[in-house]
Coordinates of C-alpha atoms in Angstrom, one line a residue:
M1439 CA 16.3 -8.3 3.2
I1440 CA 16.0 -7.3 -0.5
K1441 CA 15.7 -3.6 -0.9
M1442 CA 12.9 -2.6 -3.3
K1443 CA 11.9 0.9 -4.4
I1444 CA 8.4 2.2 -4.0
G1445 CA 8.0 2.3 -7.8
S1446 CA 9.0 -1.3 -8.1
K1447 CA 6.5 -2.3 -5.3
L1448 CA 3.8 -0.4 -7.1
L1449 CA 4.5 -2.1 -10.4
L1450 CA 4.7 -5.5 -8.7
T1451 CA 1.4 -5.0 -6.9
Y1452 CA -0.2 -3.7 -10.1
S1453 CA 1.1 -6.8 -12.1
L1454 CA -0.1 -9.2 -9.4
L1455 CA -3.5 -7.5 -9.5
I1456 CA -3.7 -7.8 -13.3
A1457 CA -2.6 -11.5 -13.2
S1458 CA -5.2 -12.3 -10.5
I1459 CA -7.9 -10.6 -12.5
F1460 CA -6.8 -12.4 -15.6
L1461 CA -6.8 -15.8 -13.9
S1462 CA -10.2 -15.4 -12.2
T1463 CA -11.8 -13.9 -15.3
S1464 CA -10.5 -16.8 -17.5
L1465 CA -11.7 -19.5 -15.2
S1466 CA -15.1 -17.9 -14.6
F1467 CA -15.5 -17.0 -18.3
N1468 CA -14.8 -20.6 -19.4
F1469 CA -17.2 -22.1 -16.9
I1470 CA -20.0 -19.6 -17.4
T1471 CA -19.9 -19.4 -21.2
T1472 CA -19.8 -23.2 -21.5
R1473 CA -22.9 -23.6 -19.4
Y1474 CA -24.6 -20.7 -21.2
L1475 CA -23.9 -22.0 -24.7
I1476 CA -25.2 -25.5 -23.7
H1477 CA -28.4 -24.0 -22.2
E1478 CA -28.8 -21.6 -25.2
T1479 CA -28.4 -24.5 -27.6
E1480 CA -31.0 -26.6 -25.7
V1481 CA -33.5 -23.8 -25.8
K1482 CA -33.0 -23.1 -29.5
L1483 CA -33.2 -26.8 -30.4
Q1484 CA -36.4 -27.1 -28.3
K1485 CA -38.0 -24.2 -30.2
E1486 CA -37.1 -25.5 -33.7
A1487 CA -38.1 -29.0 -32.8
E1488 CA -41.5 -27.7 -31.8
V1489 CA -41.8 -25.9 -35.1
M1490 CA -40.8 -29.0 -37.0
S1491 CA -43.3 -31.1 -35.0
Q1492 CA -46.2 -28.7 -35.9
L1493 CA -45.2 -28.9 -39.6
L1494 CA -45.0 -32.7 -39.6
S1495 CA -48.3 -33.1 -37.7
K1496 CA -50.2 -31.8 -40.8
S1497 CA -48.9 -34.3 -43.3
A1498 CA -48.4 -38.0 -43.8
I1499 CA -45.2 -39.5 -42.6
S1500 CA -43.0 -40.4 -45.5
N1501 CA -39.5 -39.4 -46.6
K1502 CA -40.9 -37.6 -49.6
N1503 CA -43.4 -35.6 -47.6
V1504 CA -40.9 -34.7 -45.0
Q1505 CA -38.4 -33.5 -47.6
K1506 CA -41.1 -31.4 -49.2
R1507 CA -42.1 -29.9 -45.9
L1508 CA -38.5 -29.2 -44.9
G1509 CA -37.2 -28.3 -48.4
K1510 CA -36.6 -24.7 -47.4
R1511 CA -35.3 -25.4 -44.0
K1512 CA -31.8 -24.2 -43.2
A1513 CA -29.6 -25.4 -40.5
L1514 CA -30.3 -23.9 -37.1
F1515 CA -27.7 -21.3 -36.1
I1516 CA -27.1 -20.3 -32.6
S1517 CA -25.1 -17.6 -31.0
E1518 CA -24.7 -15.4 -34.1
K1519 CA -24.8 -18.3 -36.6
L1520 CA -21.7 -20.0 -35.4
L1521 CA -23.3 -23.3 -34.1
S1522 CA -25.4 -25.4 -36.4
S1523 CA -27.8 -28.3 -35.6
K1524 CA -28.7 -31.6 -37.3
M1525 CA -32.1 -33.2 -37.5
I1526 CA -33.4 -36.7 -37.3
I1527 CA -37.1 -37.6 -37.8
W1528 CA -38.0 -41.1 -36.7
K1529 CA -40.9 -43.3 -35.9
K1530 CA -41.8 -44.9 -32.6
N1531 CA -40.2 -48.1 -33.6
G1532 CA -36.9 -46.4 -34.3
E1533 CA -37.2 -46.3 -38.0
I1534 CA -35.5 -43.1 -39.4
I1535 CA -37.8 -41.3 -41.8
Y1536 CA -35.5 -38.3 -42.6
T1537 CA -32.1 -37.0 -41.6
D1538 CA -29.9 -34.2 -42.9
S1539 CA -26.7 -35.9 -41.8
D1540 CA -25.6 -39.4 -42.9
D1541 CA -22.8 -39.7 -40.3
I1542 CA -25.0 -39.5 -37.2
D1543 CA -26.4 -42.7 -35.7
L1544 CA -29.6 -42.3 -33.6
E1545 CA -28.7 -44.9 -31.0
K1546 CA -25.2 -43.4 -30.7
V1547 CA -26.7 -40.0 -30.2
K1548 CA -29.0 -41.3 -27.5
R1549 CA -26.2 -43.0 -25.7
L1550 CA -23.8 -40.0 -25.9
S1551 CA -26.4 -37.3 -24.9
T1552 CA -26.1 -37.9 -21.2
G1553 CA -23.5 -38.8 -18.6
P1554 CA -19.8 -38.0 -18.3
T1555 CA -19.1 -39.1 -21.9
K1556 CA -21.7 -36.6 -23.3
K1557 CA -20.8 -35.5 -26.8
F1558 CA -24.1 -34.2 -28.1
V1559 CA -26.8 -31.8 -27.0
T1560 CA -30.2 -33.1 -28.1
E1561 CA -33.8 -32.1 -27.9
T1562 CA -36.6 -34.5 -28.9
V1563 CA -40.2 -33.4 -29.5
P1564 CA -43.0 -35.8 -30.6
F1565 CA -45.4 -34.9 -33.4
T1566 CA -49.0 -36.3 -33.4
A1567 CA -51.9 -37.0 -35.7
K1568 CA -55.2 -35.1 -35.5
L1569 CA -56.5 -37.5 -32.9
G1570 CA -53.5 -37.0 -30.6
K1571 CA -51.8 -40.2 -31.5
T1572 CA -48.0 -39.9 -31.6
K1573 CA -46.8 -40.4 -35.1
G1574 CA -43.1 -40.0 -34.5
Y1575 CA -40.3 -37.8 -33.1
V1576 CA -38.2 -34.9 -34.2
T1577 CA -34.7 -34.9 -32.7
L1578 CA -32.4 -31.9 -33.2
I1579 CA -28.7 -32.5 -32.5
A1580 CA -25.8 -30.1 -31.8
R1581 CA -22.3 -31.5 -31.3
L1582 CA -20.7 -30.6 -27.9
D1583 CA -17.4 -30.3 -29.7
D1584 CA -18.8 -27.4 -31.8
I1585 CA -19.9 -25.7 -28.6
N1586 CA -16.5 -26.2 -27.0
N1587 CA -14.8 -24.9 -30.2
F1588 CA -17.0 -21.9 -30.2
N1589 CA -16.3 -21.4 -26.5
G1590 CA -12.5 -21.8 -27.2
L1591 CA -12.8 -19.1 -29.9
M1592 CA -14.5 -16.7 -27.5
R1593 CA -11.8 -17.6 -24.8
N1594 CA -9.0 -16.9 -27.3
S1595 CA -10.6 -13.6 -28.1
Q1596 CA -10.9 -12.8 -24.4
F1597 CA -7.3 -13.9 -23.9
I1598 CA -6.0 -11.6 -26.6
S1599 CA -8.2 -8.7 -25.3
L1600 CA -6.9 -9.3 -21.8
I1601 CA -3.3 -9.3 -23.0
I1602 CA -3.8 -6.0 -24.9
S1603 CA -5.5 -4.6 -21.8
A1604 CA -2.7 -5.8 -19.6
L1605 CA -0.1 -4.2 -21.7
I1606 CA -2.0 -0.9 -21.8
A1607 CA -2.5 -1.1 -18.0
L1608 CA 1.2 -1.8 -17.5
L1609 CA 2.2 1.2 -19.6
L1610 CA -0.2 3.3 -17.6
G1611 CA 1.2 1.8 -14.4
V1612 CA 4.8 2.8 -15.5
F1613 CA 3.5 6.3 -16.2
F1614 CA 1.7 6.7 -12.9
E1615 CA 4.6 5.0 -11.1
K1616 CA 7.0 7.8 -12.4
S1617 CA 4.5 10.5 -11.5
I1618 CA 4.1 9.1 -8.0
T1619 CA 7.7 8.5 -7.3
K1620 CA 9.0 11.7 -8.8
P1621 CA 8.1 13.9 -5.8
I1622 CA 9.5 11.3 -3.5
R1623 CA 12.8 11.3 -5.4
M1624 CA 12.8 15.1 -5.3
L1625 CA 12.3 15.0 -1.5
T1626 CA 15.0 12.4 -1.1
D1627 CA 17.6 14.4 -3.1
H1628 CA 16.7 17.5 -1.1
L1629 CA 17.3 15.7 2.2
K1630 CA 20.6 14.3 1.0
N1631 CA 21.9 17.7 0.1
Y1632 CA 20.4 19.5 3.1
T1633 CA 22.6 21.8 5.1
V1634 CA 21.8 24.3 7.9
K1635 CA 23.4 27.1 5.7
G1636 CA 21.0 26.2 2.9
A1637 CA 18.0 25.8 5.1
H1638 CA 16.4 28.8 3.5
K1639 CA 16.0 26.8 0.2
E1640 CA 12.7 25.1 0.7
I1641 CA 11.4 22.3 -1.4
S1642 CA 8.2 22.9 -3.3
I1643 CA 5.9 19.8 -4.0
N1644 CA 2.3 20.4 -5.2
T1645 CA 1.0 16.9 -5.4
K1646 CA -1.9 17.7 -3.0
D1647 CA -1.5 14.5 -1.1
E1648 CA 0.5 13.0 1.8
I1649 CA 3.8 13.6 0.0
K1650 CA 3.1 17.3 -0.1
D1651 CA 2.3 17.2 3.7
L1652 CA 5.6 15.5 4.3
A1653 CA 7.4 18.1 2.3
D1654 CA 5.6 20.9 4.1
S1655 CA 6.5 19.3 7.5
F1656 CA 10.2 19.1 6.5
N1657 CA 10.2 22.7 5.4
A1658 CA 8.7 23.7 8.8
L1659 CA 11.3 21.6 10.6
S1660 CA 14.0 23.2 8.4
R1661 CA 12.8 26.7 9.5
K1662 CA 13.0 25.7 13.1
I1663 CA 16.5 24.3 12.8
K1664 CA 17.6 27.5 11.0
Q1665 CA 16.0 29.6 13.8
Y1666 CA 17.7 27.5 16.4
D1667 CA 21.0 27.8 14.7
D1668 CA 20.7 31.6 14.5
E1669 CA 19.8 31.8 18.2
Q1670 CA 22.8 29.7 19.0
K1671 CA 25.1 32.0 17.0
M1672 CA 23.6 35.0 18.7
F1673 CA 24.0 33.4 22.1
F1674 CA 27.7 32.6 21.5
Q1675 CA 28.3 36.1 20.2
N1676 CA 26.8 37.6 23.4
A1677 CA 28.5 35.0 25.6
S1678 CA 31.9 35.8 24.0
H1679 CA 31.4 39.5 24.5
E1680 CA 30.4 38.9 28.2
L1681 CA 33.4 36.7 28.8
K1682 CA 35.8 39.1 27.0
T1683 CA 35.1 42.1 29.2
P1684 CA 36.0 40.5 32.6
L1685 CA 39.0 38.6 31.0
M1686 CA 40.4 41.9 29.7
A1687 CA 40.0 43.5 33.1
I1688 CA 41.7 40.6 34.9
Q1689 CA 44.5 40.6 32.3
G1690 CA 45.1 44.3 32.4
N1691 CA 45.3 44.5 36.2
A1692 CA 47.5 41.4 36.4
E1693 CA 49.9 42.7 33.9
G1694 CA 50.0 46.1 35.7
I1695 CA 51.0 44.4 38.9
L1696 CA 53.5 42.1 37.2
D1697 CA 55.2 45.0 35.3
G1698 CA 55.3 47.2 38.4
V1699 CA 53.1 49.8 36.8
V1700 CA 50.6 49.4 39.7
S1701 CA 52.2 49.8 43.1
G1702 CA 51.4 50.8 46.7
E1703 CA 47.8 51.0 47.6
D1704 CA 46.8 50.6 43.9
V1705 CA 47.9 47.0 44.1
S1706 CA 45.2 46.2 46.6
H1707 CA 42.7 48.0 44.4
S1708 CA 43.8 46.0 41.3
L1709 CA 43.6 42.7 43.2
N1710 CA 40.0 43.6 44.3
V1711 CA 39.2 44.3 40.6
I1712 CA 40.6 40.9 39.7
I1713 CA 38.6 39.2 42.4
A1714 CA 35.4 41.0 41.4
E1715 CA 35.8 40.2 37.7
S1716 CA 36.7 36.6 38.5
Q1717 CA 33.4 36.4 40.4
R1718 CA 31.6 37.9 37.5
L1719 CA 33.3 35.5 35.1
K1720 CA 32.3 32.6 37.4
K1721 CA 28.6 33.7 37.4
I1722 CA 28.7 33.9 33.6
V1723 CA 30.1 30.4 33.3
E1724 CA 27.6 29.1 35.8
S1725 CA 24.8 30.7 33.7
I1726 CA 26.1 29.1 30.5
T1727 CA 26.3 25.8 32.3
Y1728 CA 22.8 26.1 33.6
L1729 CA 21.5 26.9 30.2
A1730 CA 23.3 23.9 28.8
K1731 CA 21.7 21.7 31.5
L1732 CA 18.2 23.1 30.6
E1733 CA 18.7 22.1 27.0
N1734 CA 19.7 18.6 28.2
V1735 CA 17.5 18.2 31.2
D1736 CA 17.0 14.5 30.6
D1737 CA 20.8 13.9 30.8
S1738 CA 21.2 16.1 34.0
F1739 CA 19.2 13.9 36.4
Y1740 CA 18.6 10.3 37.1
F1741 CA 16.1 8.8 39.5
N1742 CA 16.7 6.1 42.1
H1743 CA 15.5 5.0 45.5
E1744 CA 17.8 6.3 48.2
S1745 CA 17.7 6.5 51.9
L1746 CA 16.8 10.0 53.2
E1747 CA 19.6 9.6 55.9
T1748 CA 22.2 9.2 53.2
I1749 CA 21.1 12.4 51.4
I1750 CA 21.1 14.4 54.6
L1751 CA 24.5 13.2 55.6
E1752 CA 25.9 14.2 52.2
A1753 CA 24.3 17.7 52.5
V1754 CA 25.7 18.2 56.0
Q1755 CA 29.2 17.2 54.9
S1756 CA 29.1 19.5 52.0
I1757 CA 28.4 22.6 54.2
H1758 CA 30.5 21.5 57.2
A1759 CA 33.7 22.9 55.7
I1760 CA 32.1 26.2 54.8
A1761 CA 30.6 26.5 58.3
G1762 CA 34.1 25.9 59.8
E1763 CA 35.6 28.7 57.8
R1764 CA 33.0 31.1 59.1
E1765 CA 33.4 29.8 62.6
L1766 CA 29.9 28.4 62.7
R1767 CA 28.8 25.3 64.3
S1768 CA 26.3 22.9 62.8
R1769 CA 24.2 20.5 64.7
W1770 CA 21.7 18.0 63.4
K1771 CA 19.9 15.0 64.6
L1772 CA 17.8 12.3 62.8
T1773 CA 14.7 11.3 64.7
W1774 CA 13.3 9.0 61.9
L1775 CA 14.6 7.0 59.0
I1776 CA 12.3 6.4 56.1
P1777 CA 13.4 5.1 52.6
F1778 CA 12.4 7.8 50.2
G1779 CA 12.5 8.3 46.4
W1780 CA 14.7 11.3 45.5
T1781 CA 16.0 13.1 42.5
R1782 CA 19.8 13.3 42.4
K1783 CA 22.1 15.2 40.0
K1784 CA 24.6 13.3 38.0

């Protein structure tokens, strides 16, 4: 498994987040803006076509009159004057009265205004005479390529903005990554160099988050380890003192007997001292062993299903020799045998 630092994981996650936002924003932006621009173009074309229809309804239909009416007309601009429209005024029989673009064919425009091959956005409004009879039609045209070009311009602007934002976000991510991982690195270095002798040197991290809680927990653990170490040292000092006293008494009396300094009835007294100090030494050792077992209680016992008869037989055999030395008789009898769970020393 590849080892990756927390900072690298944060940067990778941050980069993936930025990439996903960039991708989803680009796709949604392209779809939404295209539909919006087409709809906005249709609305604007519809409004201007209605205005043109009202103007043309008040005059006779001729190229000269139309040019006079529309002499001051400027091209329709949509979306901050970046999309322009073209106009065709034509009669019911298809005769074109006026157009401001010579390269646009009416039949071609009608054919390419719908369906999958759509290339134009058009709005057609009739204009009528005073009696309500339709005199002709005003058709306003916007090229779909112009809309797509404008959409591409907006998309490129968005792309550049997102790239700049992503770079700024990555720089901020690197900065925050260092600020987040710095206390972790401090804690790691402290743990690597930790010793019981240096347990009094606590690490101070004031991030006010889970890392600070971790550092405080380690400081508390370090204090407990230091306290335990001090207690062990004190215990061994006391134990060595307790062991030294009976050993010196045993050694002194044994050397006195060996060198002949102690003789006669004093020999018996010295031997009694040696026996007494040996018993005392034995008790001290047993106490130390017992304390060691208390600290490792899980390692001192194991549990298993045993027959109660087996346990009783072992106990009787262990005291039989002692009873014989003291001229005591032991009698026992098992009247029932039941398998029983028992705790046994190792």
